[in-house]
PDB file of C-alpha atoms in Angstrom:
ATOM      1  CA  ASN A   1      -0.015  -0.245   0.028  1.00  0.00           C
ATOM      2  CA  ALA A   2       1.209   3.550  -1.041  1.00  0.00           C
ATOM      3  CA  GLY A   3      -0.430   5.020   1.680  1.00  0.00           C
ATOM      4  CA  VAL A   4      -1.059   8.980   1.234  1.00  0.00           C
ATOM      5  CA  THR A   5       1.234  10.156  -1.955  1.00  0.00           C
ATOM      6  CA  GLN A   6       1.820  13.895  -2.789  1.00  0.00           C
ATOM      7  CA  THR A   7       2.738  14.952  -6.746  1.00  0.00           C
ATOM      8  CA  PRO A   8       4.225  17.397  -7.610  1.00  0.00           C
ATOM      9  CA  LYS A   9       7.308  16.628  -4.854  1.00  0.00           C
ATOM     10  CA  PHE A  10       9.321  19.769  -5.768  1.00  0.00           C
ATOM     11  CA  ARG A  11       7.631  22.432  -8.149  1.00  0.00           C
ATOM     12  CA  VAL A  12       9.019  25.956  -8.986  1.00  0.00           C
ATOM     13  CA  LEU A  13       6.908  28.696 -10.323  1.00  0.00           C
ATOM     14  CA  LYS A  14       6.759  32.267 -11.235  1.00  0.00           C
ATOM     15  CA  THR A  15       4.667  35.095  -9.015  1.00  0.00           C
ATOM     16  CA  GLY A  16       0.690  34.790 -11.233  1.00  0.00           C
ATOM     17  CA  GLN A  17       1.074  31.170 -12.509  1.00  0.00           C
ATOM     18  CA  SER A  18      -1.303  28.653 -11.834  1.00  0.00           C
ATOM     19  CA  MET A  19      -1.017  24.734 -10.771  1.00  0.00           C
ATOM     20  CA  THR A  20      -2.535  21.785  -9.224  1.00  0.00           C
ATOM     21  CA  LEU A  21      -1.196  19.894  -6.364  1.00  0.00           C
ATOM     22  CA  LEU A  22      -2.573  16.493  -6.336  1.00  0.00           C
ATOM     23  CA  CYS A  23      -3.384  14.163  -3.122  1.00  0.00           C
ATOM     24  CA  ALA A  24      -3.938  10.003  -3.553  1.00  0.00           C
ATOM     25  CA  GLN A  25      -4.700   7.609  -0.762  1.00  0.00           C
ATOM     26  CA  ASP A  26      -4.849   4.081  -1.075  1.00  0.00           C
ATOM     27  CA  MET A  27      -6.457   3.129   2.100  1.00  0.00           C
ATOM     28  CA  ASN A  28      -9.981   4.796   1.344  1.00  0.00           C
ATOM     29  CA  HIS A  29     -10.804   7.230   4.247  1.00  0.00           C
ATOM     30  CA  GLU A  30     -13.108   9.767   4.161  1.00  0.00           C
ATOM     31  CA  TYR A  31     -11.638  12.635   5.611  1.00  0.00           C
ATOM     32  CA  MET A  32      -8.953  14.254   3.306  1.00  0.00           C
ATOM     33  CA  TYR A  33      -6.907  17.595   4.610  1.00  0.00           C
ATOM     34  CA  TRP A  34      -4.530  20.034   3.138  1.00  0.00           C
ATOM     35  CA  TYR A  35      -2.110  21.648   5.279  1.00  0.00           C
ATOM     36  CA  ARG A  36       0.853  24.239   4.675  1.00  0.00           C
ATOM     37  CA  GLN A  37       3.816  24.354   6.526  1.00  0.00           C
ATOM     38  CA  ASP A  38       6.129  27.848   6.973  1.00  0.00           C
ATOM     39  CA  PRO A  39       9.472  27.572   7.845  1.00  0.00           C
ATOM     40  CA  GLY A  40      10.167  27.651  11.586  1.00  0.00           C
ATOM     41  CA  MET A  41       6.491  26.970  12.223  1.00  0.00           C
ATOM     42  CA  GLY A  42       4.155  24.027  12.692  1.00  0.00           C
ATOM     43  CA  LEU A  43       0.819  23.391  10.233  1.00  0.00           C
ATOM     44  CA  ARG A  44      -1.688  25.723   9.301  1.00  0.00           C
ATOM     45  CA  LEU A  45      -5.171  23.879   7.506  1.00  0.00           C
ATOM     46  CA  ILE A  46      -5.753  24.996   4.025  1.00  0.00           C
ATOM     47  CA  HIS A  47      -8.706  23.708   2.918  1.00  0.00           C
ATOM     48  CA  TYR A  48     -10.142  19.951   4.107  1.00  0.00           C
ATOM     49  CA  SER A  49     -13.165  17.797   3.106  1.00  0.00           C
ATOM     50  CA  VAL A  50     -15.415  15.046   4.462  1.00  0.00           C
ATOM     51  CA  GLY A  51     -16.325  12.898   2.293  1.00  0.00           C
ATOM     52  CA  GLU A  52     -16.152  13.403  -1.851  1.00  0.00           C
ATOM     53  CA  GLY A  53     -17.707  16.020  -3.362  1.00  0.00           C
ATOM     54  CA  THR A  54     -17.287  17.463  -0.346  1.00  0.00           C
ATOM     55  CA  THR A  55     -15.044  20.994   0.813  1.00  0.00           C
ATOM     56  CA  ALA A  56     -14.710  23.324   2.998  1.00  0.00           C
ATOM     57  CA  LYS A  57     -12.347  26.660   4.600  1.00  0.00           C
ATOM     58  CA  GLY A  58      -9.996  25.857   6.881  1.00  0.00           C
ATOM     59  CA  GLU A  59      -8.151  28.689   8.644  1.00  0.00           C
ATOM     60  CA  VAL A  60      -5.761  30.198   5.744  1.00  0.00           C
ATOM     61  CA  PRO A  61      -7.747  29.401   2.869  1.00  0.00           C
ATOM     62  CA  ASP A  62      -7.501  33.022   0.470  1.00  0.00           C
ATOM     63  CA  GLY A  63      -5.429  32.213  -2.935  1.00  0.00           C
ATOM     64  CA  TYR A  64      -6.680  28.653  -2.734  1.00  0.00           C
ATOM     65  CA  ASN A  65      -9.311  26.138  -4.755  1.00  0.00           C
ATOM     66  CA  VAL A  66     -10.265  22.311  -3.512  1.00  0.00           C
ATOM     67  CA  SER A  67     -12.108  19.391  -5.489  1.00  0.00           C
ATOM     68  CA  ARG A  68     -12.572  16.472  -4.019  1.00  0.00           C
ATOM     69  CA  LEU A  69     -14.808  14.586  -7.460  1.00  0.00           C
ATOM     70  CA  LYS A  70     -13.128  10.759  -6.106  1.00  0.00           C
ATOM     71  CA  LYS A  71     -12.547   9.816  -2.795  1.00  0.00           C
ATOM     72  CA  GLN A  72      -9.286   8.962  -3.368  1.00  0.00           C
ATOM     73  CA  ASN A  73      -8.158  12.657  -4.290  1.00  0.00           C
ATOM     74  CA  PHE A  74      -8.048  15.418  -3.188  1.00  0.00           C
ATOM     75  CA  LEU A  75      -6.761  18.391  -5.218  1.00  0.00           C
ATOM     76  CA  LEU A  76      -5.211  21.650  -4.377  1.00  0.00           C
ATOM     77  CA  GLY A  77      -5.448  24.563  -7.044  1.00  0.00           C
ATOM     78  CA  LEU A  78      -3.177  27.795  -6.831  1.00  0.00           C
ATOM     79  CA  GLU A  79      -5.158  30.355  -9.481  1.00  0.00           C
ATOM     80  CA  SER A  80      -2.501  32.526  -9.945  1.00  0.00           C
ATOM     81  CA  ALA A  81       0.523  32.482  -7.460  1.00  0.00           C
ATOM     82  CA  ALA A  82       2.382  34.802  -5.172  1.00  0.00           C
ATOM     83  CA  PRO A  83       5.681  34.264  -3.373  1.00  0.00           C
ATOM     84  CA  SER A  84       3.932  34.619  -0.107  1.00  0.00           C
ATOM     85  CA  GLN A  85       2.741  30.170  -1.095  1.00  0.00           C
ATOM     86  CA  THR A  86       6.625  29.519  -0.827  1.00  0.00           C
ATOM     87  CA  SER A  87       5.746  27.076   1.774  1.00  0.00           C
ATOM     88  CA  VAL A  88       5.799  23.042   2.263  1.00  0.00           C
ATOM     89  CA  TYR A  89       2.549  21.414   1.364  1.00  0.00           C
ATOM     90  CA  PHE A  90       1.228  18.119   3.082  1.00  0.00           C
ATOM     91  CA  CYS A  91      -1.381  16.624   2.220  1.00  0.00           C
ATOM     92  CA  ALA A  92      -3.144  14.129   4.851  1.00  0.00           C
ATOM     93  CA  THR A  93      -6.354  11.334   5.105  1.00  0.00           C
ATOM     94  CA  ALA A  94      -7.913  10.103   8.501  1.00  0.00           C
ATOM     95  CA  ILE A  95     -10.345   7.177   8.715  1.00  0.00           C
ATOM     96  CA  GLY A  96     -13.431  10.373  10.169  1.00  0.00           C
ATOM     97  CA  GLY A  97     -12.865  13.567  12.335  1.00  0.00           C
ATOM     98  CA  ALA A  98     -13.780  11.867  15.858  1.00  0.00           C
ATOM     99  CA  PRO A  99     -11.233  13.597  18.461  1.00  0.00           C
ATOM    100  CA  ALA A 100      -9.507   9.789  18.900  1.00  0.00           C
ATOM    101  CA  ASP A 101      -8.920   9.088  15.318  1.00  0.00           C
ATOM    102  CA  THR A 102      -4.757   9.452  13.582  1.00  0.00           C
ATOM    103  CA  GLN A 103      -4.189  11.387  11.156  1.00  0.00           C
ATOM    104  CA  TYR A 104      -1.891  10.092   7.679  1.00  0.00           C
ATOM    105  CA  PHE A 105       0.685  12.955   6.064  1.00  0.00           C
ATOM    106  CA  GLY A 106       2.262  12.738   2.916  1.00  0.00           C
ATOM    107  CA  PRO A 107       5.756  13.545   1.712  1.00  0.00           C
ATOM    108  CA  GLY A 108       4.678  16.942   1.237  1.00  0.00           C
ATOM    109  CA  THR A 109       5.493  18.969  -1.901  1.00  0.00           C
ATOM    110  CA  ARG A 110       8.205  22.332  -1.983  1.00  0.00           C
ATOM    111  CA  LEU A 111       6.853  24.651  -3.705  1.00  0.00           C
ATOM    112  CA  THR A 112       8.603  28.360  -4.291  1.00  0.00           C
ATOM    113  CA  VAL A 113       6.731  30.664  -6.288  1.00  0.00           C
ATOM    114  CA  LEU A 114       9.900  34.127  -7.859  1.00  0.00           C
TER     115      LEU A 114
ATOM    116  CA  ASP B   1      -9.590  26.445  21.115  1.00  0.00           C
ATOM    117  CA  ALA B   2      -7.462  24.998  24.354  1.00  0.00           C
ATOM    118  CA  LYS B   3      -3.905  26.276  23.946  1.00  0.00           C
ATOM    119  CA  THR B   4      -0.335  24.326  24.863  1.00  0.00           C
ATOM    120  CA  THR B   5       2.795  24.887  25.879  1.00  0.00           C
ATOM    121  CA  GLN B   6       6.220  23.433  24.656  1.00  0.00           C
ATOM    122  CA  PRO B   7       9.553  24.149  25.400  1.00  0.00           C
ATOM    123  CA  ASN B   8      11.409  24.739  21.612  1.00  0.00           C
ATOM    124  CA  SER B   9      13.509  22.582  21.836  1.00  0.00           C
ATOM    125  CA  MET B  10      15.172  20.032  24.059  1.00  0.00           C
ATOM    126  CA  GLU B  11      18.770  17.741  24.367  1.00  0.00           C
ATOM    127  CA  SER B  12      18.687  14.010  24.819  1.00  0.00           C
ATOM    128  CA  ASN B  13      21.794  11.433  25.084  1.00  0.00           C
ATOM    129  CA  GLU B  14      21.338   7.987  22.176  1.00  0.00           C
ATOM    130  CA  GLU B  15      19.865   5.257  24.148  1.00  0.00           C
ATOM    131  CA  GLU B  16      18.475   7.291  27.154  1.00  0.00           C
ATOM    132  CA  PRO B  17      14.598   8.577  28.501  1.00  0.00           C
ATOM    133  CA  VAL B  18      13.118  11.591  27.013  1.00  0.00           C
ATOM    134  CA  HIS B  19      10.704  13.353  28.987  1.00  0.00           C
ATOM    135  CA  LEU B  20       8.912  15.179  26.734  1.00  0.00           C
ATOM    136  CA  PRO B  21       6.319  17.976  28.625  1.00  0.00           C
ATOM    137  CA  CYS B  22       3.263  19.603  27.532  1.00  0.00           C
ATOM    138  CA  ASN B  23       1.311  22.042  29.508  1.00  0.00           C
ATOM    139  CA  HIS B  24      -2.453  22.387  28.445  1.00  0.00           C
ATOM    140  CA  SER B  25      -3.983  24.257  31.595  1.00  0.00           C
ATOM    141  CA  THR B  26      -6.808  25.162  29.417  1.00  0.00           C
ATOM    142  CA  ILE B  27      -8.033  21.556  28.861  1.00  0.00           C
ATOM    143  CA  SER B  28     -11.140  20.614  28.496  1.00  0.00           C
ATOM    144  CA  GLY B  29     -12.977  17.613  29.868  1.00  0.00           C
ATOM    145  CA  THR B  30     -13.037  16.069  26.525  1.00  0.00           C
ATOM    146  CA  ASP B  31     -10.027  17.465  24.679  1.00  0.00           C
ATOM    147  CA  TYR B  32      -8.277  14.498  23.502  1.00  0.00           C
ATOM    148  CA  ILE B  33      -4.324  14.907  24.169  1.00  0.00           C
ATOM    149  CA  HIS B  34      -2.255  13.904  20.960  1.00  0.00           C
ATOM    150  CA  TRP B  35       1.835  13.633  19.895  1.00  0.00           C
ATOM    151  CA  TYR B  36       2.212  13.859  16.180  1.00  0.00           C
ATOM    152  CA  ARG B  37       6.995  14.310  15.304  1.00  0.00           C
ATOM    153  CA  GLN B  38       7.719  15.228  12.376  1.00  0.00           C
ATOM    154  CA  LEU B  39      11.223  14.064  11.146  1.00  0.00           C
ATOM    155  CA  PRO B  40      13.570  15.877   8.782  1.00  0.00           C
ATOM    156  CA  SER B  41      12.468  16.822   5.590  1.00  0.00           C
ATOM    157  CA  GLN B  42       8.768  14.166   6.337  1.00  0.00           C
ATOM    158  CA  GLY B  43       5.502  15.200   6.875  1.00  0.00           C
ATOM    159  CA  PRO B  44       3.969  14.190  10.219  1.00  0.00           C
ATOM    160  CA  GLU B  45       3.973  11.054  12.093  1.00  0.00           C
ATOM    161  CA  TYR B  46       1.333   9.788  14.938  1.00  0.00           C
ATOM    162  CA  VAL B  47       2.878   9.063  17.508  1.00  0.00           C
ATOM    163  CA  ILE B  48       0.448   7.591  20.542  1.00  0.00           C
ATOM    164  CA  HIS B  49      -2.939   9.563  22.101  1.00  0.00           C
ATOM    165  CA  GLY B  50      -4.533   9.533  25.626  1.00  0.00           C
ATOM    166  CA  LEU B  51      -7.550  11.593  27.096  1.00  0.00           C
ATOM    167  CA  THR B  52      -7.013  10.879  30.962  1.00  0.00           C
ATOM    168  CA  SER B  53      -5.652   7.242  31.718  1.00  0.00           C
ATOM    169  CA  ASN B  54      -1.889   6.874  30.710  1.00  0.00           C
ATOM    170  CA  VAL B  55      -1.339   5.286  27.670  1.00  0.00           C
ATOM    171  CA  ASN B  56       1.586   2.758  25.768  1.00  0.00           C
ATOM    172  CA  ASN B  57       3.088   2.308  22.693  1.00  0.00           C
ATOM    173  CA  ARG B  58       4.602   0.982  20.350  1.00  0.00           C
ATOM    174  CA  MET B  59       6.446   4.484  19.737  1.00  0.00           C
ATOM    175  CA  ALA B  60       6.438   5.482  23.340  1.00  0.00           C
ATOM    176  CA  SER B  61       4.205   6.650  26.619  1.00  0.00           C
ATOM    177  CA  LEU B  62       1.763   8.911  27.336  1.00  0.00           C
ATOM    178  CA  ALA B  63       2.325  10.319  31.375  1.00  0.00           C
ATOM    179  CA  ILE B  64      -1.638  12.521  32.085  1.00  0.00           C
ATOM    180  CA  ALA B  65      -1.754  14.300  35.235  1.00  0.00           C
ATOM    181  CA  GLU B  66      -3.641  14.131  37.144  1.00  0.00           C
ATOM    182  CA  ASP B  67      -5.685  16.861  36.635  1.00  0.00           C
ATOM    183  CA  ARG B  68      -4.998  16.812  32.424  1.00  0.00           C
ATOM    184  CA  LYS B  69      -2.973  19.763  32.999  1.00  0.00           C
ATOM    185  CA  SER B  70      -0.552  19.018  31.279  1.00  0.00           C
ATOM    186  CA  SER B  71       1.124  15.445  29.723  1.00  0.00           C
ATOM    187  CA  THR B  72       3.724  13.905  28.712  1.00  0.00           C
ATOM    188  CA  LEU B  73       5.197  11.787  26.175  1.00  0.00           C
ATOM    189  CA  ILE B  74       8.564   9.755  27.259  1.00  0.00           C
ATOM    190  CA  LEU B  75      10.239   8.377  24.640  1.00  0.00           C
ATOM    191  CA  HIS B  76      11.953   5.250  26.445  1.00  0.00           C
ATOM    192  CA  ARG B  77      15.695   4.666  25.237  1.00  0.00           C
ATOM    193  CA  ALA B  78      16.044   8.097  22.744  1.00  0.00           C
ATOM    194  CA  THR B  79      18.116   6.744  19.146  1.00  0.00           C
ATOM    195  CA  LEU B  80      19.239   8.498  16.563  1.00  0.00           C
ATOM    196  CA  ARG B  81      16.386   7.931  14.739  1.00  0.00           C
ATOM    197  CA  ASP B  82      14.184   9.802  17.178  1.00  0.00           C
ATOM    198  CA  ALA B  83      15.637  13.263  16.318  1.00  0.00           C
ATOM    199  CA  ALA B  84      12.262  15.405  15.730  1.00  0.00           C
ATOM    200  CA  VAL B  85      10.200  18.543  16.529  1.00  0.00           C
ATOM    201  CA  TYR B  86       7.246  16.858  18.580  1.00  0.00           C
ATOM    202  CA  TYR B  87       3.969  18.481  18.348  1.00  0.00           C
ATOM    203  CA  CYS B  88       1.707  17.942  21.639  1.00  0.00           C
ATOM    204  CA  ILE B  89      -2.267  18.974  20.387  1.00  0.00           C
ATOM    205  CA  LEU B  90      -5.243  18.514  21.914  1.00  0.00           C
ATOM    206  CA  ARG B  91      -8.496  17.399  20.193  1.00  0.00           C
ATOM    207  CA  PRO B  92     -11.894  18.727  21.731  1.00  0.00           C
ATOM    208  CA  MET B  93     -15.076  17.294  21.291  1.00  0.00           C
ATOM    209  CA  ILE B  94     -16.528  18.976  18.403  1.00  0.00           C
ATOM    210  CA  TYR B  95     -17.359  17.184  15.141  1.00  0.00           C
ATOM    211  CA  ASN B  96     -18.529  19.333  12.838  1.00  0.00           C
ATOM    212  CA  GLN B  97     -15.172  21.008  12.712  1.00  0.00           C
ATOM    213  CA  GLY B  98     -13.284  17.998  10.694  1.00  0.00           C
ATOM    214  CA  GLY B  99     -11.048  17.244  12.691  1.00  0.00           C
ATOM    215  CA  LYS B 100      -8.404  19.573  12.561  1.00  0.00           C
ATOM    216  CA  LEU B 101      -5.330  19.051  14.045  1.00  0.00           C
ATOM    217  CA  ILE B 102      -3.873  22.900  15.308  1.00  0.00           C
ATOM    218  CA  PHE B 103      -0.084  22.953  15.190  1.00  0.00           C
ATOM    219  CA  GLY B 104       1.564  24.620  17.979  1.00  0.00           C
ATOM    220  CA  GLN B 105       5.611  25.696  17.454  1.00  0.00           C
ATOM    221  CA  GLY B 106       6.404  21.621  18.970  1.00  0.00           C
ATOM    222  CA  THR B 107       9.418  20.693  20.478  1.00  0.00           C
ATOM    223  CA  GLU B 108      12.682  20.727  18.878  1.00  0.00           C
ATOM    224  CA  LEU B 109      14.218  16.789  20.189  1.00  0.00           C
ATOM    225  CA  SER B 110      18.097  16.985  18.949  1.00  0.00           C
ATOM    226  CA  VAL B 111      19.906  13.132  20.474  1.00  0.00           C
ATOM    227  CA  LYS B 112      23.321  13.581  20.638  1.00  0.00           C
ATOM    228  CA  PRO B 113      24.980   9.731  19.733  1.00  0.00           C
TER     229      PRO B 113
END
């Protein structure tokens, strides 16, 4: 089992370009999350999904859009990249949203916006 | 959301026990205490969680104070691979927030050979 995979691993964009980050999971989990991590800081939640076809905003959603058309995939889009979006992006999944449920994280995508 | 306080950094010697503290004085009665760690250049990974009683698993032990205002993650024999940032996170019994994790700064643990 691959668990949680993220594509691509690295990307450099110019300001104003767009891109989509893909998160894929083979654990049949309902919940999926996108976090970002800036240098020296903890992770912050961007958007999340509690099931196929649903999405919700997290702590820092501005400048991002998401889609969950299939249960196993969660896409994070940047329509017009800005230098402030330079960060490492982590996807996570969970079987549910209960307080005792564990989140499983992908290896991350390192994005630089010039 | 209840807040956690952890030391910024700690050092340990290899093969010795490590006690990582976390203060959470505003914890509510239904908040779960979770610990995750993040190895260099990797995503966070789950370590352990508990509610009221002490917990053990293959990675670590979690000791929870009787008043639940603090907890300690115990690594019984630190190895070089345990060098990571350790996050103490409270998860409330609120189901309409998607089960999000709120990460603080964490404790950066370094392990000396």
